[in-house]
Amino acid sequence: MVKAFKKRAFFIFVVLAIVYKLISFLMENIGAEKVISEYGGEIYLFEGPLGTTKKILEKPPPDPSGGRISGPYFHPFLSPDQNEMVCVDDSCGGPEEYCEELFEYNFKKGQKEPLFKTSSINGHLGSPIWSLDGKFIYFINGLDLFSFELSSGKARKVARVPIDGFELARLQPRFDNFYIRQGKNGKCIYVFAPESNFKKYDIYKFDLNFGLLTKVITGDFGIPSISIGDYNQINCPSGISQVEKVDPEATCALFGSAEGRVIRPTFSKNRRFYFYTVLRDGVFAKHWLGAYDTFFHHEFTMKTFYRSPYSE
């Protein structure tokens, strides 16, 4: 009798374990999507549904003459067809001239093609995004919003972001928390501009049809106060919920969704999933690539880059 009960209990346990694994797979399977991410100045490509990982750009060692010819790399962003990415080379001028470069990278060819280069140390590139129609790349240079037309190879300044309350120098060196995203309908670009002390933030909206930049909201981060380090991405504090009342599309574009708000999300083709990097420093340090499924309202980890011995 006891043996029969143990066998039945074991069978039920196995069935439940299989069901749990199956549900987890269905909820965390991103299909044929590609995901691009940066960690430690290097670029990684993730491909579903098996979740294969490939490092496509490594940070080169320092140049013997005292500078860096290229790298580290930041702010990768996939093209709409997911065959290419656009990215920022943080130091491409060598020891004589420090500058930053925006480049396009083809996955099949494995080649970099320069698009735009800063002319001095005062020019800082950040947050390149590919337009939904694949015709333009938009990016931040200093406090200016630029567009780059791929067919003509020409870049032009389309707007200047009138940041309130703090100087350009306080956004340097890489503008990792000052970023842009295109709205879901493709008609506008949203700009997220937080103060360096992360107490307040401004959100702007650039209308692509009329070429007008308007302020959506000046908001308060709320409690608890936060400190975001270089290229750190964290869950948004409660104050970001103010945006949902003013412009719901801005919430989805800049923070993923109202229920799972994050900093600097990137989206799958069908926008069911969005992805983000989380860097938690200190004794319990853990750095990982996270994902959020807007259908199941489920958050999961795609890849753990680093975990300290003390983290959970």
Tab-separated table of C-alpha atoms in Angstrom:
chain	number	residue	atom	x	y	z
A	1	MET	CA	0.000	0.000	0.000
A	2	VAL	CA	2.782	2.411	0.966
A	3	LYS	CA	4.821	1.518	-2.157
A	4	ALA	CA	1.794	2.114	-4.371
A	5	PHE	CA	1.237	5.522	-2.742
A	6	LYS	CA	4.911	6.489	-3.252
A	7	LYS	CA	4.794	5.472	-6.896
A	8	ARG	CA	1.609	7.464	-7.453
A	9	ALA	CA	3.068	10.506	-5.686
A	10	PHE	CA	6.261	10.276	-7.718
A	11	PHE	CA	4.255	9.986	-10.946
A	12	ILE	CA	2.188	13.071	-10.050
A	13	PHE	CA	5.391	14.972	-9.200
A	14	VAL	CA	6.961	14.098	-12.581
A	15	VAL	CA	3.814	15.111	-14.468
A	16	LEU	CA	3.637	18.452	-12.618
A	17	ALA	CA	7.337	19.078	-13.287
A	18	ILE	CA	6.846	18.424	-17.009
A	19	VAL	CA	3.787	20.692	-17.120
A	20	TYR	CA	5.737	23.433	-15.306
A	21	LYS	CA	8.640	23.147	-17.760
A	22	LEU	CA	6.239	23.237	-20.712
A	23	ILE	CA	4.426	26.329	-19.421
A	24	SER	CA	7.768	28.040	-18.725
A	25	PHE	CA	8.950	27.246	-22.249
A	26	LEU	CA	5.771	28.625	-23.810
A	27	MET	CA	5.901	31.775	-21.680
A	28	GLU	CA	9.627	32.409	-22.148
A	29	ASN	CA	10.048	31.324	-25.766
A	30	ILE	CA	10.720	34.385	-27.917
A	31	GLY	CA	10.397	32.386	-31.147
A	32	ALA	CA	12.700	33.306	-34.025
A	33	GLU	CA	13.463	36.734	-32.580
A	34	LYS	CA	16.960	38.148	-32.310
A	35	VAL	CA	18.001	40.198	-29.292
A	36	ILE	CA	21.070	42.416	-29.140
A	37	SER	CA	22.721	43.466	-25.887
A	38	GLU	CA	25.852	45.163	-24.594
A	39	TYR	CA	27.858	44.051	-21.589
A	40	GLY	CA	31.269	45.395	-20.593
A	41	GLY	CA	31.646	47.311	-23.844
A	42	GLU	CA	31.111	44.170	-25.945
A	43	ILE	CA	28.099	43.238	-28.079
A	44	TYR	CA	26.176	39.958	-27.794
A	45	LEU	CA	23.568	38.501	-30.145
A	46	PHE	CA	20.871	36.143	-28.839
A	47	GLU	CA	18.711	34.098	-31.190
A	48	GLY	CA	15.567	32.117	-30.334
A	49	PRO	CA	13.941	29.746	-29.880
A	50	LEU	CA	16.895	27.805	-28.452
A	51	GLY	CA	18.518	30.906	-27.017
A	52	THR	CA	21.916	30.624	-28.697
A	53	THR	CA	24.428	33.283	-27.691
A	54	LYS	CA	27.171	34.786	-29.839
A	55	LYS	CA	29.628	37.560	-29.056
A	56	ILE	CA	29.814	39.575	-32.266
A	57	LEU	CA	31.988	42.531	-31.220
A	58	GLU	CA	34.789	42.271	-28.687
A	59	LYS	CA	36.413	45.208	-26.962
A	60	PRO	CA	39.920	45.409	-28.472
A	61	PRO	CA	42.995	45.772	-26.224
A	62	PRO	CA	44.573	49.238	-25.769
A	63	ASP	CA	46.651	50.463	-28.670
A	64	PRO	CA	50.438	50.258	-27.964
A	65	SER	CA	50.762	53.969	-28.757
A	66	GLY	CA	48.566	54.840	-25.802
A	67	GLY	CA	45.057	55.065	-27.204
A	68	ARG	CA	42.258	52.877	-28.556
A	69	ILE	CA	41.619	52.486	-32.241
A	70	SER	CA	38.071	51.315	-31.550
A	71	GLY	CA	35.753	50.147	-28.799
A	72	PRO	CA	34.259	49.756	-26.295
A	73	TYR	CA	30.844	49.545	-27.944
A	74	PHE	CA	27.528	50.790	-26.599
A	75	HIS	CA	23.838	51.255	-27.388
A	76	PRO	CA	23.264	48.530	-30.022
A	77	PHE	CA	19.898	48.594	-31.791
A	78	LEU	CA	18.496	46.096	-34.303
A	79	SER	CA	17.154	46.975	-37.745
A	80	PRO	CA	13.460	46.164	-38.367
A	81	ASP	CA	14.392	43.038	-40.375
A	82	GLN	CA	16.913	42.048	-37.653
A	83	ASN	CA	19.681	41.489	-40.212
A	84	GLU	CA	21.747	44.467	-39.080
A	85	MET	CA	22.346	46.652	-36.080
A	86	VAL	CA	23.454	50.202	-35.432
A	87	CYS	CA	25.874	50.851	-32.578
A	88	VAL	CA	28.199	53.448	-31.014
A	89	ASP	CA	31.989	53.040	-31.004
A	90	ASP	CA	33.078	54.905	-27.884
A	91	SER	CA	36.651	55.612	-28.977
A	92	CYS	CA	37.623	55.416	-32.635
A	93	GLY	CA	40.149	58.198	-33.084
A	94	GLY	CA	43.328	56.646	-31.702
A	95	PRO	CA	45.704	58.389	-29.260
A	96	GLU	CA	45.781	61.718	-31.124
A	97	GLU	CA	42.076	62.364	-31.388
A	98	TYR	CA	39.304	61.067	-29.159
A	99	CYS	CA	35.956	60.801	-30.911
A	100	GLU	CA	32.876	58.617	-31.125
A	101	GLU	CA	31.432	56.921	-34.160
A	102	LEU	CA	28.030	55.647	-35.170
A	103	PHE	CA	28.269	52.554	-37.343
A	104	GLU	CA	26.119	49.946	-39.048
A	105	TYR	CA	26.946	46.255	-38.654
A	106	ASN	CA	25.746	43.466	-40.967
A	107	PHE	CA	25.478	40.085	-39.198
A	108	LYS	CA	25.987	37.979	-42.320
A	109	LYS	CA	28.966	39.945	-43.628
A	110	GLY	CA	30.424	40.616	-40.178
A	111	GLN	CA	31.439	44.098	-41.274
A	112	LYS	CA	31.230	47.576	-39.757
A	113	GLU	CA	30.250	50.519	-41.935
A	114	PRO	CA	30.819	54.016	-40.440
A	115	LEU	CA	27.832	56.361	-40.611
A	116	PHE	CA	28.589	59.410	-38.458
A	117	LYS	CA	31.579	60.601	-36.446
A	118	THR	CA	31.894	63.285	-33.785
A	119	SER	CA	34.357	66.050	-34.547
A	120	SER	CA	35.665	66.677	-31.024
A	121	ILE	CA	35.567	65.479	-27.427
A	122	ASN	CA	32.524	67.691	-26.890
A	123	GLY	CA	30.473	65.624	-29.286
A	124	HIS	CA	28.897	62.609	-27.584
A	125	LEU	CA	26.769	60.085	-29.419
A	126	GLY	CA	24.042	58.043	-27.817
A	127	SER	CA	20.846	56.075	-28.187
A	128	PRO	CA	20.731	55.293	-31.917
A	129	ILE	CA	17.436	53.774	-33.069
A	130	TRP	CA	16.278	52.424	-36.407
A	131	SER	CA	13.046	53.881	-37.784
A	132	LEU	CA	10.181	51.404	-38.100
A	133	ASP	CA	10.221	51.714	-41.908
A	134	GLY	CA	13.978	50.995	-41.999
A	135	LYS	CA	14.792	54.179	-43.936
A	136	PHE	CA	16.318	56.313	-41.171
A	137	ILE	CA	18.495	56.050	-38.090
A	138	TYR	CA	17.866	58.584	-35.343
A	139	PHE	CA	20.391	59.353	-32.618
A	140	ILE	CA	21.487	61.870	-30.024
A	141	ASN	CA	24.622	63.965	-30.563
A	142	GLY	CA	25.220	66.192	-27.564
A	143	LEU	CA	21.773	67.636	-26.918
A	144	ASP	CA	20.773	67.497	-30.569
A	145	LEU	CA	18.458	64.967	-32.193
A	146	PHE	CA	19.840	63.823	-35.551
A	147	SER	CA	18.440	61.791	-38.423
A	148	PHE	CA	20.561	59.738	-40.823
A	149	GLU	CA	18.999	58.838	-44.160
A	150	LEU	CA	20.357	55.451	-45.254
A	151	SER	CA	19.602	55.937	-48.959
A	152	SER	CA	21.549	59.194	-49.256
A	153	GLY	CA	24.068	58.664	-46.443
A	154	LYS	CA	23.348	62.155	-45.100
A	155	ALA	CA	22.913	63.151	-41.450
A	156	ARG	CA	21.089	66.268	-40.346
A	157	LYS	CA	20.105	67.895	-37.093
A	158	VAL	CA	16.321	67.888	-36.673
A	159	ALA	CA	15.861	69.304	-33.161
A	160	ARG	CA	17.662	70.448	-30.036
A	161	VAL	CA	16.470	69.127	-26.696
A	162	PRO	CA	16.069	72.074	-24.288
A	163	ILE	CA	17.216	70.306	-21.127
A	164	ASP	CA	16.138	72.148	-17.991
A	165	GLY	CA	18.166	72.482	-14.826
A	166	PHE	CA	21.487	70.872	-15.651
A	167	GLU	CA	24.364	71.321	-18.060
A	168	LEU	CA	25.500	69.163	-20.927
A	169	ALA	CA	28.605	68.140	-18.972
A	170	ARG	CA	26.449	66.417	-16.366
A	171	LEU	CA	25.115	64.060	-19.029
A	172	GLN	CA	28.565	62.915	-20.103
A	173	PRO	CA	30.274	60.605	-20.861
A	174	ARG	CA	27.793	58.392	-22.721
A	175	PHE	CA	24.247	59.632	-22.126
A	176	ASP	CA	23.208	56.177	-21.011
A	177	ASN	CA	20.127	57.435	-19.254
A	178	PHE	CA	19.268	60.102	-21.837
A	179	TYR	CA	17.689	58.134	-24.668
A	180	ILE	CA	15.100	58.103	-27.453
A	181	ARG	CA	12.504	55.655	-28.750
A	182	GLN	CA	10.031	55.767	-31.647
A	183	GLY	CA	6.330	55.586	-30.940
A	184	LYS	CA	4.454	52.441	-31.909
A	185	ASN	CA	2.635	54.199	-34.779
A	186	GLY	CA	5.940	55.462	-36.209
A	187	LYS	CA	4.792	59.095	-36.288
A	188	CYS	CA	6.917	60.480	-33.462
A	189	ILE	CA	10.077	60.057	-31.403
A	190	TYR	CA	10.065	60.344	-27.614
A	191	VAL	CA	13.039	61.672	-25.648
A	192	PHE	CA	13.654	60.671	-22.021
A	193	ALA	CA	15.913	63.196	-20.245
A	194	PRO	CA	16.454	62.624	-16.496
A	195	GLU	CA	18.308	65.005	-14.216
A	196	SER	CA	21.693	63.729	-13.088
A	197	ASN	CA	20.455	63.346	-9.485
A	198	PHE	CA	17.440	61.304	-10.697
A	199	LYS	CA	14.857	63.329	-8.862
A	200	LYS	CA	13.103	64.775	-11.893
A	201	TYR	CA	12.886	64.002	-15.588
A	202	ASP	CA	11.609	65.597	-18.789
A	203	ILE	CA	9.949	63.782	-21.679
A	204	TYR	CA	9.764	65.353	-25.126
A	205	LYS	CA	7.892	64.355	-28.263
A	206	PHE	CA	9.247	65.021	-31.757
A	207	ASP	CA	6.601	64.926	-34.486
A	208	LEU	CA	8.179	63.397	-37.601
A	209	ASN	CA	5.525	64.841	-39.945
A	210	PHE	CA	5.716	68.445	-38.780
A	211	GLY	CA	9.254	68.521	-37.352
A	212	LEU	CA	8.098	69.933	-34.025
A	213	LEU	CA	9.534	69.150	-30.584
A	214	THR	CA	7.169	69.604	-27.623
A	215	LYS	CA	7.426	68.759	-23.939
A	216	VAL	CA	5.112	65.973	-22.804
A	217	ILE	CA	5.741	66.174	-19.065
A	218	THR	CA	8.165	67.162	-16.342
A	219	GLY	CA	7.898	64.387	-13.784
A	220	ASP	CA	9.201	63.338	-10.407
A	221	PHE	CA	10.936	59.994	-10.011
A	222	GLY	CA	9.201	59.446	-6.703
A	223	ILE	CA	10.375	57.337	-3.784
A	224	PRO	CA	12.748	55.617	-3.435
A	225	SER	CA	15.347	57.864	-5.027
A	226	ILE	CA	17.748	56.032	-7.303
A	227	SER	CA	21.226	56.352	-8.702
A	228	ILE	CA	21.915	54.910	-12.130
A	229	GLY	CA	25.574	54.353	-12.927
A	230	ASP	CA	27.226	54.137	-16.313
A	231	TYR	CA	25.038	52.123	-18.704
A	232	ASN	CA	22.948	50.759	-15.815
A	233	GLN	CA	19.383	49.799	-16.573
A	234	ILE	CA	16.971	49.352	-13.655
A	235	ASN	CA	13.266	48.973	-13.039
A	236	CYS	CA	11.628	52.379	-13.108
A	237	PRO	CA	10.487	53.906	-9.801
A	238	SER	CA	6.884	54.729	-9.118
A	239	GLY	CA	7.075	58.304	-10.403
A	240	ILE	CA	7.211	57.148	-14.020
A	241	SER	CA	3.543	56.158	-13.745
A	242	GLN	CA	2.711	59.853	-14.124
A	243	VAL	CA	3.481	59.543	-17.837
A	244	GLU	CA	0.696	56.995	-18.408
A	245	LYS	CA	-1.943	59.590	-17.521
A	246	VAL	CA	-0.535	62.164	-19.955
A	247	ASP	CA	0.614	60.065	-22.932
A	248	PRO	CA	0.157	56.248	-22.817
A	249	GLU	CA	2.130	55.837	-26.047
A	250	ALA	CA	5.132	57.507	-24.402
A	251	THR	CA	4.979	54.967	-21.574
A	252	CYS	CA	5.088	52.028	-23.980
A	253	ALA	CA	7.796	53.554	-26.176
A	254	LEU	CA	10.159	54.662	-23.418
A	255	PHE	CA	9.454	52.137	-20.629
A	256	GLY	CA	8.003	49.040	-22.318
A	257	SER	CA	4.592	48.946	-20.675
A	258	ALA	CA	2.646	50.469	-17.810
A	259	GLU	CA	2.774	47.306	-15.689
A	260	GLY	CA	6.432	46.362	-16.280
A	261	ARG	CA	8.282	49.664	-16.582
A	262	VAL	CA	12.012	49.541	-17.347
A	263	ILE	CA	14.679	51.919	-18.597
A	264	ARG	CA	15.812	51.712	-22.262
A	265	PRO	CA	13.695	48.785	-23.578
A	266	THR	CA	14.114	47.246	-27.022
A	267	PHE	CA	11.219	45.448	-28.685
A	268	SER	CA	10.573	42.251	-30.604
A	269	LYS	CA	9.158	42.494	-34.135
A	270	ASN	CA	5.568	42.047	-33.005
A	271	ARG	CA	6.207	44.094	-29.819
A	272	ARG	CA	4.919	41.261	-27.642
A	273	PHE	CA	8.304	41.093	-25.884
A	274	TYR	CA	10.684	43.799	-24.805
A	275	PHE	CA	14.200	43.395	-23.472
A	276	TYR	CA	16.440	45.316	-21.097
A	277	THR	CA	19.754	45.019	-19.279
A	278	VAL	CA	19.895	45.154	-15.497
A	279	LEU	CA	23.151	45.963	-13.715
A	280	ARG	CA	23.009	45.671	-9.946
A	281	ASP	CA	26.352	46.501	-8.339
A	282	GLY	CA	27.769	45.986	-4.853
A	283	VAL	CA	28.183	42.900	-2.678
A	284	PHE	CA	25.115	41.266	-4.247
A	285	ALA	CA	26.075	42.248	-7.802
A	286	LYS	CA	24.218	40.636	-10.660
A	287	HIS	CA	24.154	41.697	-14.303
A	288	TRP	CA	21.584	40.147	-16.624
A	289	LEU	CA	19.490	40.520	-19.772
A	290	GLY	CA	15.823	40.542	-18.841
A	291	ALA	CA	12.660	40.159	-20.902
A	292	TYR	CA	9.001	40.973	-20.380
A	293	ASP	CA	6.098	39.214	-22.110
A	294	THR	CA	3.201	41.645	-22.496
A	295	PHE	CA	0.790	38.796	-23.381
A	296	PHE	CA	1.340	36.729	-20.225
A	297	HIS	CA	2.482	39.760	-18.157
A	298	HIS	CA	5.525	37.730	-17.235
A	299	GLU	CA	9.107	38.813	-16.532
A	300	PHE	CA	12.020	36.401	-17.050
A	301	THR	CA	15.806	36.284	-17.423
A	302	MET	CA	17.278	35.513	-20.838
A	303	LYS	CA	20.967	35.603	-19.962
A	304	THR	CA	22.994	36.176	-16.784
A	305	PHE	CA	26.265	37.906	-17.628
A	306	TYR	CA	27.675	38.054	-14.116
A	307	ARG	CA	26.602	36.942	-10.663
A	308	SER	CA	28.531	37.521	-7.440
A	309	PRO	CA	28.871	34.573	-5.023
A	310	TYR	CA	26.490	36.365	-2.651
A	311	SER	CA	23.656	37.172	-5.046
A	312	GLU	CA	20.474	35.141	-5.033
